[in-house]
Amino acid sequence: MLLIKNGTLLTMTGEAIENGQLLVDKGKIIAVGKDLGMPAHCPTLDAEGGFIMPGMIDAHCHVGMWEDGLDFEGADGNEGTDPATPHLRAIDAINPRDRALVEAYEHGVTCICTGPGSANVIGGQFATIKTKGKRIDKMILQETAAMKVAFGENPKKRYSAKQQSPSTRMATAAIWRDYLFKTKNYLENKEKGSGFDLKLESLIPVVKGELNVKAHVHRADDIFTAIRIAKEFGLKMTLEHCTEGHFIADELAEEGFSVIAGPFIGPRGKVELKELTFNTPAILHRAGVKIALMTDHPVVPVYYLPLCAALAVKAGLAEEEALKAITLNPAEILGISDRVGSLEAGKDADIAIFDQHPLNVQANTTWVLIDGEVVFKRG
């Protein structure tokens, strides 16, 4: 058992609790509040007047898929030989020794959703993991968190260079729809003893509406194409990046799909990013869209996640909402809010303690816990 005391609790579920306390036992938070009764001789951790918050969550990145400091040998995120690879799994590529995972938890990012890139129309399966561990199998929160699908510039660029389809947006949409139809037919015929197809097996949870689709979309037209197909097949889906979302925020609110927005730090390095602005999260939130913020690591280093939130505040997003966009909202969007995302009794003791408000760019983590274990202590 461990008592964390003498800090401001940013619970994500209500008002901040000044001089609050957290009681942790067996990897879980068991009590949150002020002046908690504690057993005699209970070990304590003094936050020394700092800020205590749930560990941060990056809902879209590629940590461990493109290893830090390596070129081809560490690049395992795009199987750019086939535009449809739904059977690929992130857990078979993530290297727990990627230095970026250490940097993540040292800066308070305790959970990430990581997976394939956007070269293929259907890229494969994302996984949600804790950022501390030696073996991926023991770090998993969701072995299969979502199916990655990409629209727009990236699949076009990869396969037109190979003189293959897709070289147009029409072909990208057609390939995605074709695989959804094939999967529906495969599912109907499966009980009749039809042959086994690993790709289509991987898509069965998608067509059943059981597995979320992560739709890589930047431009407004691509966003609407993704929505059109999702509605046609009854898919669960989140809109990833959503760079032009500020132009269509009212439409997105009406449709009801959540957005994992970003990355916003960096240059407008391709055509689809020409409308990139940090105003997007605030505009989407004001319209009623649930948002999370991403780094898209290695595009932006994963430990810059709180900086992404701070810059969103500078551009008009309320501070409380910016904190939720890197904690509770991604947990809810990913379907893991029963485990992480807020400081509540019963949840995993994934906790970050800062010496200043976490959205102050000069703030440092002083302590970080994952599953109740101290994984980082400054000094």
Short mmCIF file of C-alpha atoms in Angstrom, two decimals:
data_model
loop_
_atom_site.label_atom_id
_atom_site.label_comp_id
_atom_site.label_asym_id
_atom_site.label_seq_id
_atom_site.Cartn_x
_atom_site.Cartn_y
_atom_site.Cartn_z
CA MET A 1 0.00 0.00 0.00
CA LEU A 2 1.18 3.54 -0.80
CA LEU A 3 -0.21 6.97 0.12
CA ILE A 4 0.54 9.81 -2.29
CA LYS A 5 0.03 13.16 -0.56
CA ASN A 6 0.68 16.89 -0.62
CA GLY A 7 -0.26 17.70 -4.20
CA THR A 8 -3.09 19.07 -6.33
CA LEU A 9 -5.09 16.18 -7.77
CA LEU A 10 -6.14 16.67 -11.39
CA THR A 11 -8.65 13.82 -11.42
CA MET A 12 -10.24 14.48 -14.89
CA THR A 13 -13.65 13.74 -13.38
CA GLY A 14 -14.32 16.92 -11.43
CA GLU A 15 -12.74 19.89 -9.74
CA ALA A 16 -9.06 19.82 -8.84
CA ILE A 17 -8.44 18.75 -5.25
CA GLU A 18 -5.83 20.91 -3.55
CA ASN A 19 -3.64 19.17 -1.00
CA GLY A 20 -5.22 15.92 -2.10
CA GLN A 21 -4.30 12.33 -1.40
CA LEU A 22 -4.32 9.05 -3.32
CA LEU A 23 -4.18 5.60 -1.80
CA VAL A 24 -2.72 2.86 -3.98
CA ASP A 25 -2.69 -0.87 -3.35
CA LYS A 26 -1.87 -3.90 -5.52
CA GLY A 27 -1.51 -1.78 -8.64
CA LYS A 28 -4.87 -0.04 -8.26
CA ILE A 29 -6.12 3.29 -6.94
CA ILE A 30 -8.30 2.47 -3.93
CA ALA A 31 -9.16 5.94 -2.62
CA VAL A 32 -9.05 9.57 -3.82
CA GLY A 33 -9.70 12.69 -1.74
CA LYS A 34 -8.44 14.68 1.22
CA ASP A 35 -7.31 13.49 4.64
CA LEU A 36 -7.71 9.84 3.77
CA GLY A 37 -7.54 7.48 6.66
CA MET A 38 -4.51 5.27 6.20
CA PRO A 39 -3.15 2.21 7.93
CA ALA A 40 -0.36 2.68 10.42
CA HIS A 41 3.13 2.69 8.96
CA CYS A 42 1.77 3.06 5.40
CA PRO A 43 4.59 4.14 3.04
CA THR A 44 4.10 7.64 1.67
CA LEU A 45 5.14 9.53 -1.43
CA ASP A 46 5.30 13.31 -1.00
CA ALA A 47 4.35 15.27 -4.13
CA GLU A 48 5.87 18.37 -2.47
CA GLY A 49 3.16 20.73 -3.62
CA GLY A 50 3.18 19.51 -7.20
CA PHE A 51 0.40 18.29 -9.49
CA ILE A 52 -0.82 14.71 -9.53
CA MET A 53 -2.61 13.47 -12.63
CA PRO A 54 -3.44 10.22 -14.40
CA GLY A 55 -0.74 8.94 -16.70
CA MET A 56 -1.12 10.43 -20.16
CA ILE A 57 -2.37 8.43 -23.14
CA ASP A 58 -1.29 8.87 -26.75
CA ALA A 59 -4.14 7.38 -28.77
CA HIS A 60 -2.28 7.34 -32.11
CA CYS A 61 1.43 6.83 -32.50
CA HIS A 62 3.97 4.42 -33.97
CA VAL A 63 6.28 3.95 -30.99
CA GLY A 64 8.22 0.70 -31.30
CA MET A 65 7.21 0.38 -34.96
CA TRP A 66 9.82 2.89 -36.17
CA GLU A 67 12.56 2.54 -33.59
CA ASP A 68 14.34 5.63 -32.41
CA GLY A 69 17.74 6.21 -34.03
CA LEU A 70 17.42 3.40 -36.58
CA ASP A 71 16.73 3.42 -40.31
CA PHE A 72 15.55 0.33 -42.24
CA GLU A 73 16.43 -2.16 -39.51
CA GLY A 74 14.03 -0.50 -37.09
CA ALA A 75 11.32 0.45 -39.60
CA ASP A 76 8.52 -2.09 -39.25
CA GLY A 77 5.42 0.08 -39.64
CA ASN A 78 4.58 -0.19 -43.36
CA GLU A 79 4.43 -3.44 -45.30
CA GLY A 80 4.38 -1.48 -48.55
CA THR A 81 4.09 -4.48 -50.86
CA ASP A 82 0.32 -4.98 -50.78
CA PRO A 83 -2.36 -2.29 -50.34
CA ALA A 84 -4.49 -4.56 -48.14
CA THR A 85 -2.80 -6.13 -45.10
CA PRO A 86 -5.45 -6.40 -42.35
CA HIS A 87 -3.79 -9.52 -40.94
CA LEU A 88 -0.65 -7.67 -39.77
CA ARG A 89 -0.42 -7.11 -36.01
CA ALA A 90 1.48 -4.37 -34.22
CA ILE A 91 2.38 -6.70 -31.35
CA ASP A 92 4.58 -8.69 -33.76
CA ALA A 93 6.66 -5.60 -34.55
CA ILE A 94 6.82 -3.46 -31.41
CA ASN A 95 10.25 -3.53 -29.80
CA PRO A 96 9.93 -2.92 -26.03
CA ARG A 97 13.57 -1.76 -26.03
CA ASP A 98 12.76 1.22 -28.23
CA ARG A 99 14.21 4.21 -26.37
CA ALA A 100 11.04 6.18 -27.12
CA LEU A 101 9.12 4.02 -24.64
CA VAL A 102 11.49 5.03 -21.86
CA GLU A 103 11.19 8.69 -22.82
CA ALA A 104 7.42 8.30 -22.86
CA TYR A 105 7.03 7.09 -19.28
CA GLU A 106 9.76 9.37 -17.97
CA HIS A 107 7.61 12.28 -19.19
CA GLY A 108 4.34 10.89 -17.84
CA VAL A 109 2.98 9.09 -20.92
CA THR A 110 2.08 5.71 -19.45
CA CYS A 111 -0.15 4.25 -22.17
CA ILE A 112 -0.07 4.39 -25.97
CA CYS A 113 -2.03 3.02 -28.90
CA THR A 114 0.58 2.15 -31.51
CA GLY A 115 0.51 0.40 -34.86
CA PRO A 116 1.03 0.42 -38.62
CA GLY A 117 1.49 3.46 -40.79
CA SER A 118 -0.59 4.79 -43.67
CA ALA A 119 1.13 3.48 -46.80
CA ASN A 120 -1.54 0.81 -47.31
CA VAL A 121 -5.27 1.20 -47.71
CA ILE A 122 -5.65 -1.41 -44.94
CA GLY A 123 -2.52 -1.28 -42.82
CA GLY A 124 -3.21 -3.76 -40.03
CA GLN A 125 -3.98 -3.91 -36.34
CA PHE A 126 -3.05 -1.36 -33.67
CA ALA A 127 -2.35 -2.39 -30.08
CA THR A 128 -2.74 -0.49 -26.82
CA ILE A 129 0.10 -1.00 -24.37
CA LYS A 130 1.64 0.33 -21.19
CA THR A 131 4.96 2.04 -21.86
CA LYS A 132 7.05 0.12 -19.33
CA GLY A 133 8.06 -3.49 -19.79
CA LYS A 134 10.54 -6.02 -21.14
CA ARG A 135 8.11 -8.22 -23.06
CA ILE A 136 5.28 -6.92 -25.24
CA ASP A 137 2.95 -9.73 -24.16
CA LYS A 138 3.04 -8.38 -20.58
CA MET A 139 2.52 -4.74 -21.60
CA ILE A 140 -0.74 -5.20 -23.50
CA LEU A 141 -4.01 -3.51 -22.62
CA GLN A 142 -5.61 -4.29 -25.99
CA GLU A 143 -3.89 -6.83 -28.22
CA THR A 144 -6.08 -5.68 -31.11
CA ALA A 145 -7.21 -2.11 -30.47
CA ALA A 146 -8.24 -1.03 -33.96
CA MET A 147 -7.88 -1.69 -37.68
CA LYS A 148 -5.85 0.94 -39.53
CA VAL A 149 -7.29 2.23 -42.83
CA ALA A 150 -5.80 5.10 -44.83
CA PHE A 151 -7.37 7.49 -47.30
CA GLY A 152 -5.89 10.25 -49.42
CA GLU A 153 -2.32 11.04 -50.31
CA ASN A 154 -0.24 8.30 -48.72
CA PRO A 155 -1.63 5.12 -50.37
CA LYS A 156 -1.82 6.98 -53.71
CA LYS A 157 1.81 8.03 -53.50
CA ARG A 158 3.11 4.59 -52.45
CA TYR A 159 1.32 2.52 -55.08
CA SER A 160 1.27 4.88 -58.04
CA ALA A 161 5.08 4.85 -57.80
CA LYS A 162 4.85 1.06 -58.19
CA GLN A 163 2.41 1.34 -61.10
CA GLN A 164 -0.14 -0.41 -58.91
CA SER A 165 -3.61 0.39 -57.63
CA PRO A 166 -4.52 2.58 -55.85
CA SER A 167 -3.32 5.61 -57.73
CA THR A 168 -6.55 7.55 -57.16
CA ARG A 169 -8.90 8.25 -54.27
CA MET A 170 -11.54 6.27 -56.15
CA ALA A 171 -9.38 3.15 -56.07
CA THR A 172 -8.55 3.58 -52.38
CA ALA A 173 -12.24 3.69 -51.48
CA ALA A 174 -12.99 0.79 -53.83
CA ILE A 175 -10.32 -1.45 -52.29
CA TRP A 176 -11.67 -0.78 -48.80
CA ARG A 177 -15.27 -1.44 -49.85
CA ASP A 178 -14.24 -4.56 -51.77
CA TYR A 179 -12.61 -6.07 -48.69
CA LEU A 180 -15.63 -5.25 -46.56
CA PHE A 181 -17.95 -6.96 -49.05
CA LYS A 182 -15.61 -9.94 -49.30
CA THR A 183 -15.55 -10.25 -45.53
CA LYS A 184 -19.33 -10.15 -45.27
CA ASN A 185 -19.62 -12.89 -47.88
CA TYR A 186 -16.83 -14.90 -46.22
CA LEU A 187 -18.60 -14.66 -42.88
CA GLU A 188 -21.88 -15.86 -44.41
CA ASN A 189 -20.17 -18.84 -46.05
CA LYS A 190 -17.84 -19.70 -43.19
CA GLU A 191 -20.19 -22.21 -41.60
CA LYS A 192 -20.55 -23.99 -44.94
CA GLY A 193 -16.93 -25.07 -44.83
CA SER A 194 -15.45 -22.43 -47.10
CA GLY A 195 -11.64 -22.11 -47.14
CA PHE A 196 -9.71 -20.17 -44.52
CA ASP A 197 -8.51 -16.65 -45.37
CA LEU A 198 -6.40 -14.89 -42.72
CA LYS A 199 -6.99 -11.42 -44.17
CA LEU A 200 -10.77 -11.81 -44.11
CA GLU A 201 -10.71 -13.47 -40.69
CA SER A 202 -8.95 -10.35 -39.40
CA LEU A 203 -11.74 -8.15 -40.77
CA ILE A 204 -14.65 -10.13 -39.29
CA PRO A 205 -14.68 -8.07 -36.04
CA VAL A 206 -14.69 -4.92 -38.19
CA VAL A 207 -17.78 -5.82 -40.24
CA LYS A 208 -19.50 -7.01 -37.06
CA GLY A 209 -18.96 -3.57 -35.54
CA GLU A 210 -16.88 -5.05 -32.74
CA LEU A 211 -13.48 -3.59 -33.70
CA ASN A 212 -12.87 0.10 -34.26
CA VAL A 213 -11.52 1.40 -37.56
CA LYS A 214 -8.76 4.01 -37.30
CA ALA A 215 -9.31 6.07 -40.44
CA HIS A 216 -6.25 8.09 -41.51
CA VAL A 217 -7.88 11.21 -43.02
CA HIS A 218 -6.58 14.73 -43.48
CA ARG A 219 -8.68 16.47 -46.15
CA ALA A 220 -12.37 17.15 -45.71
CA ASP A 221 -13.31 15.11 -48.78
CA ASP A 222 -11.41 12.08 -47.46
CA ILE A 223 -13.08 12.48 -44.09
CA PHE A 224 -16.49 12.32 -45.73
CA THR A 225 -15.49 9.30 -47.83
CA ALA A 226 -14.46 7.45 -44.68
CA ILE A 227 -17.77 8.37 -43.04
CA ARG A 228 -19.78 7.36 -46.12
CA ILE A 229 -18.29 3.86 -46.15
CA ALA A 230 -18.52 3.48 -42.37
CA LYS A 231 -22.22 4.27 -42.47
CA GLU A 232 -22.80 1.94 -45.40
CA PHE A 233 -21.33 -1.02 -43.51
CA GLY A 234 -22.23 -0.01 -39.95
CA LEU A 235 -18.61 0.32 -38.83
CA LYS A 236 -17.24 1.71 -35.57
CA MET A 237 -14.69 4.35 -36.51
CA THR A 238 -12.55 7.19 -35.26
CA LEU A 239 -11.22 9.95 -37.49
CA GLU A 240 -7.45 10.17 -37.16
CA HIS A 241 -5.51 13.41 -37.89
CA CYS A 242 -8.58 15.29 -39.23
CA THR A 243 -6.40 18.21 -40.35
CA GLU A 244 -9.27 20.00 -42.15
CA GLY A 245 -11.77 19.17 -39.42
CA HIS A 246 -12.16 22.82 -38.50
CA PHE A 247 -13.84 23.44 -41.87
CA ILE A 248 -16.53 20.82 -41.23
CA ALA A 249 -16.83 20.75 -37.44
CA ASP A 250 -20.63 21.10 -37.48
CA GLU A 251 -20.94 18.16 -39.88
CA LEU A 252 -18.63 16.01 -37.76
CA ALA A 253 -20.59 16.80 -34.62
CA GLU A 254 -23.77 15.76 -36.42
CA GLU A 255 -22.21 12.47 -37.54
CA GLY A 256 -21.00 11.63 -34.02
CA PHE A 257 -17.56 10.19 -34.79
CA SER A 258 -14.76 10.95 -32.33
CA VAL A 259 -11.55 12.58 -33.56
CA ILE A 260 -7.96 11.80 -32.61
CA ALA A 261 -6.44 15.05 -33.84
CA GLY A 262 -2.93 15.98 -34.88
CA PRO A 263 -0.06 16.11 -35.03
CA PHE A 264 0.01 19.90 -35.16
CA ILE A 265 3.68 20.52 -34.37
CA GLY A 266 5.84 20.60 -37.48
CA PRO A 267 5.89 21.86 -41.06
CA ARG A 268 3.20 21.51 -43.71
CA GLY A 269 5.31 18.84 -45.36
CA LYS A 270 2.76 17.55 -47.87
CA VAL A 271 -0.27 18.78 -49.77
CA GLU A 272 -2.80 17.41 -47.30
CA LEU A 273 -1.29 19.52 -44.50
CA LYS A 274 -1.66 22.91 -46.15
CA GLU A 275 -4.52 23.85 -43.79
CA LEU A 276 -2.73 22.64 -40.65
CA THR A 277 -3.57 24.79 -37.62
CA PHE A 278 -3.62 24.42 -33.84
CA ASN A 279 -7.08 26.02 -33.90
CA THR A 280 -8.64 22.70 -34.98
CA PRO A 281 -9.01 21.05 -31.53
CA ALA A 282 -10.78 24.07 -30.02
CA ILE A 283 -13.12 24.42 -33.00
CA LEU A 284 -14.00 20.73 -32.95
CA HIS A 285 -14.59 20.76 -29.19
CA ARG A 286 -16.82 23.84 -29.36
CA ALA A 287 -18.89 22.10 -32.05
CA GLY A 288 -19.45 19.14 -29.73
CA VAL A 289 -16.94 16.64 -31.14
CA LYS A 290 -15.10 14.43 -28.64
CA ILE A 291 -11.38 14.88 -29.25
CA ALA A 292 -8.09 13.33 -28.22
CA LEU A 293 -4.67 14.66 -29.16
CA MET A 294 -1.89 12.57 -30.71
CA THR A 295 1.81 12.92 -31.44
CA ASP A 296 1.91 10.44 -34.34
CA HIS A 297 5.41 9.57 -33.06
CA PRO A 298 7.97 9.60 -34.65
CA VAL A 299 6.43 12.58 -36.49
CA VAL A 300 6.42 14.37 -33.12
CA PRO A 301 8.29 12.73 -30.21
CA VAL A 302 5.83 10.97 -27.92
CA TYR A 303 7.07 12.83 -24.84
CA TYR A 304 5.82 16.09 -26.41
CA LEU A 305 2.22 15.02 -25.80
CA PRO A 306 1.71 17.56 -22.97
CA LEU A 307 3.27 20.23 -25.19
CA CYS A 308 0.68 19.41 -27.86
CA ALA A 309 -2.03 19.98 -25.26
CA ALA A 310 -0.44 23.23 -24.06
CA LEU A 311 -0.29 24.62 -27.61
CA ALA A 312 -3.93 23.66 -28.12
CA VAL A 313 -4.77 25.75 -25.03
CA LYS A 314 -2.81 28.65 -26.49
CA ALA A 315 -4.99 28.33 -29.61
CA GLY A 316 -8.25 28.46 -27.66
CA LEU A 317 -8.96 25.02 -26.17
CA ALA A 318 -9.95 25.20 -22.50
CA GLU A 319 -7.21 23.96 -20.17
CA GLU A 320 -9.40 21.29 -18.59
CA GLU A 321 -10.41 19.99 -22.01
CA ALA A 322 -6.80 19.90 -23.17
CA LEU A 323 -5.90 17.73 -20.17
CA LYS A 324 -8.86 15.45 -20.89
CA ALA A 325 -7.68 15.21 -24.52
CA ILE A 326 -4.53 13.42 -23.34
CA THR A 327 -6.09 11.36 -20.54
CA LEU A 328 -9.79 10.58 -20.14
CA ASN A 329 -10.93 11.24 -23.72
CA PRO A 330 -8.43 8.91 -25.38
CA ALA A 331 -9.23 6.29 -22.74
CA GLU A 332 -12.94 6.55 -23.57
CA ILE A 333 -12.33 6.61 -27.33
CA LEU A 334 -10.09 3.53 -27.13
CA GLY A 335 -12.51 1.71 -24.83
CA ILE A 336 -10.13 1.42 -21.87
CA SER A 337 -11.61 4.02 -19.52
CA ASP A 338 -12.46 1.29 -17.02
CA ARG A 339 -8.69 0.91 -16.52
CA VAL A 340 -7.01 4.27 -17.18
CA GLY A 341 -7.56 7.94 -17.96
CA SER A 342 -8.61 9.39 -14.61
CA LEU A 343 -7.82 9.27 -10.91
CA GLU A 344 -10.65 7.11 -9.58
CA ALA A 345 -10.91 4.21 -7.19
CA GLY A 346 -10.66 0.90 -8.99
CA LYS A 347 -8.52 2.13 -11.88
CA ASP A 348 -4.92 1.21 -12.62
CA ALA A 349 -2.46 3.24 -10.57
CA ASP A 350 -0.87 4.90 -13.61
CA ILE A 351 0.08 8.26 -12.16
CA ALA A 352 2.28 11.20 -13.18
CA ILE A 353 3.43 13.82 -10.68
CA PHE A 354 4.76 17.18 -11.92
CA ASP A 355 6.57 19.95 -10.08
CA GLN A 356 4.42 22.55 -11.89
CA HIS A 357 1.13 22.43 -13.77
CA PRO A 358 1.64 19.76 -16.47
CA LEU A 359 0.72 22.16 -19.28
CA ASN A 360 3.45 24.57 -18.21
CA VAL A 361 6.20 23.86 -20.73
CA GLN A 362 8.79 24.18 -17.95
CA ALA A 363 7.12 21.50 -15.80
CA ASN A 364 9.07 18.34 -15.01
CA THR A 365 7.85 14.95 -13.93
CA THR A 366 9.09 14.16 -10.44
CA TRP A 367 7.51 10.72 -10.08
CA VAL A 368 5.79 8.34 -12.49
CA LEU A 369 3.97 5.14 -11.50
CA ILE A 370 2.61 2.38 -13.74
CA ASP A 371 0.37 -0.24 -12.14
CA GLY A 372 1.35 1.18 -8.76
CA GLU A 373 5.08 0.68 -9.29
CA VAL A 374 7.47 3.63 -9.40
CA VAL A 375 9.04 3.57 -12.87
CA PHE A 376 10.65 7.02 -12.70
CA LYS A 377 11.91 9.32 -9.97
CA ARG A 378 13.65 12.56 -10.82
CA GLY A 379 17.00 13.04 -9.09
#
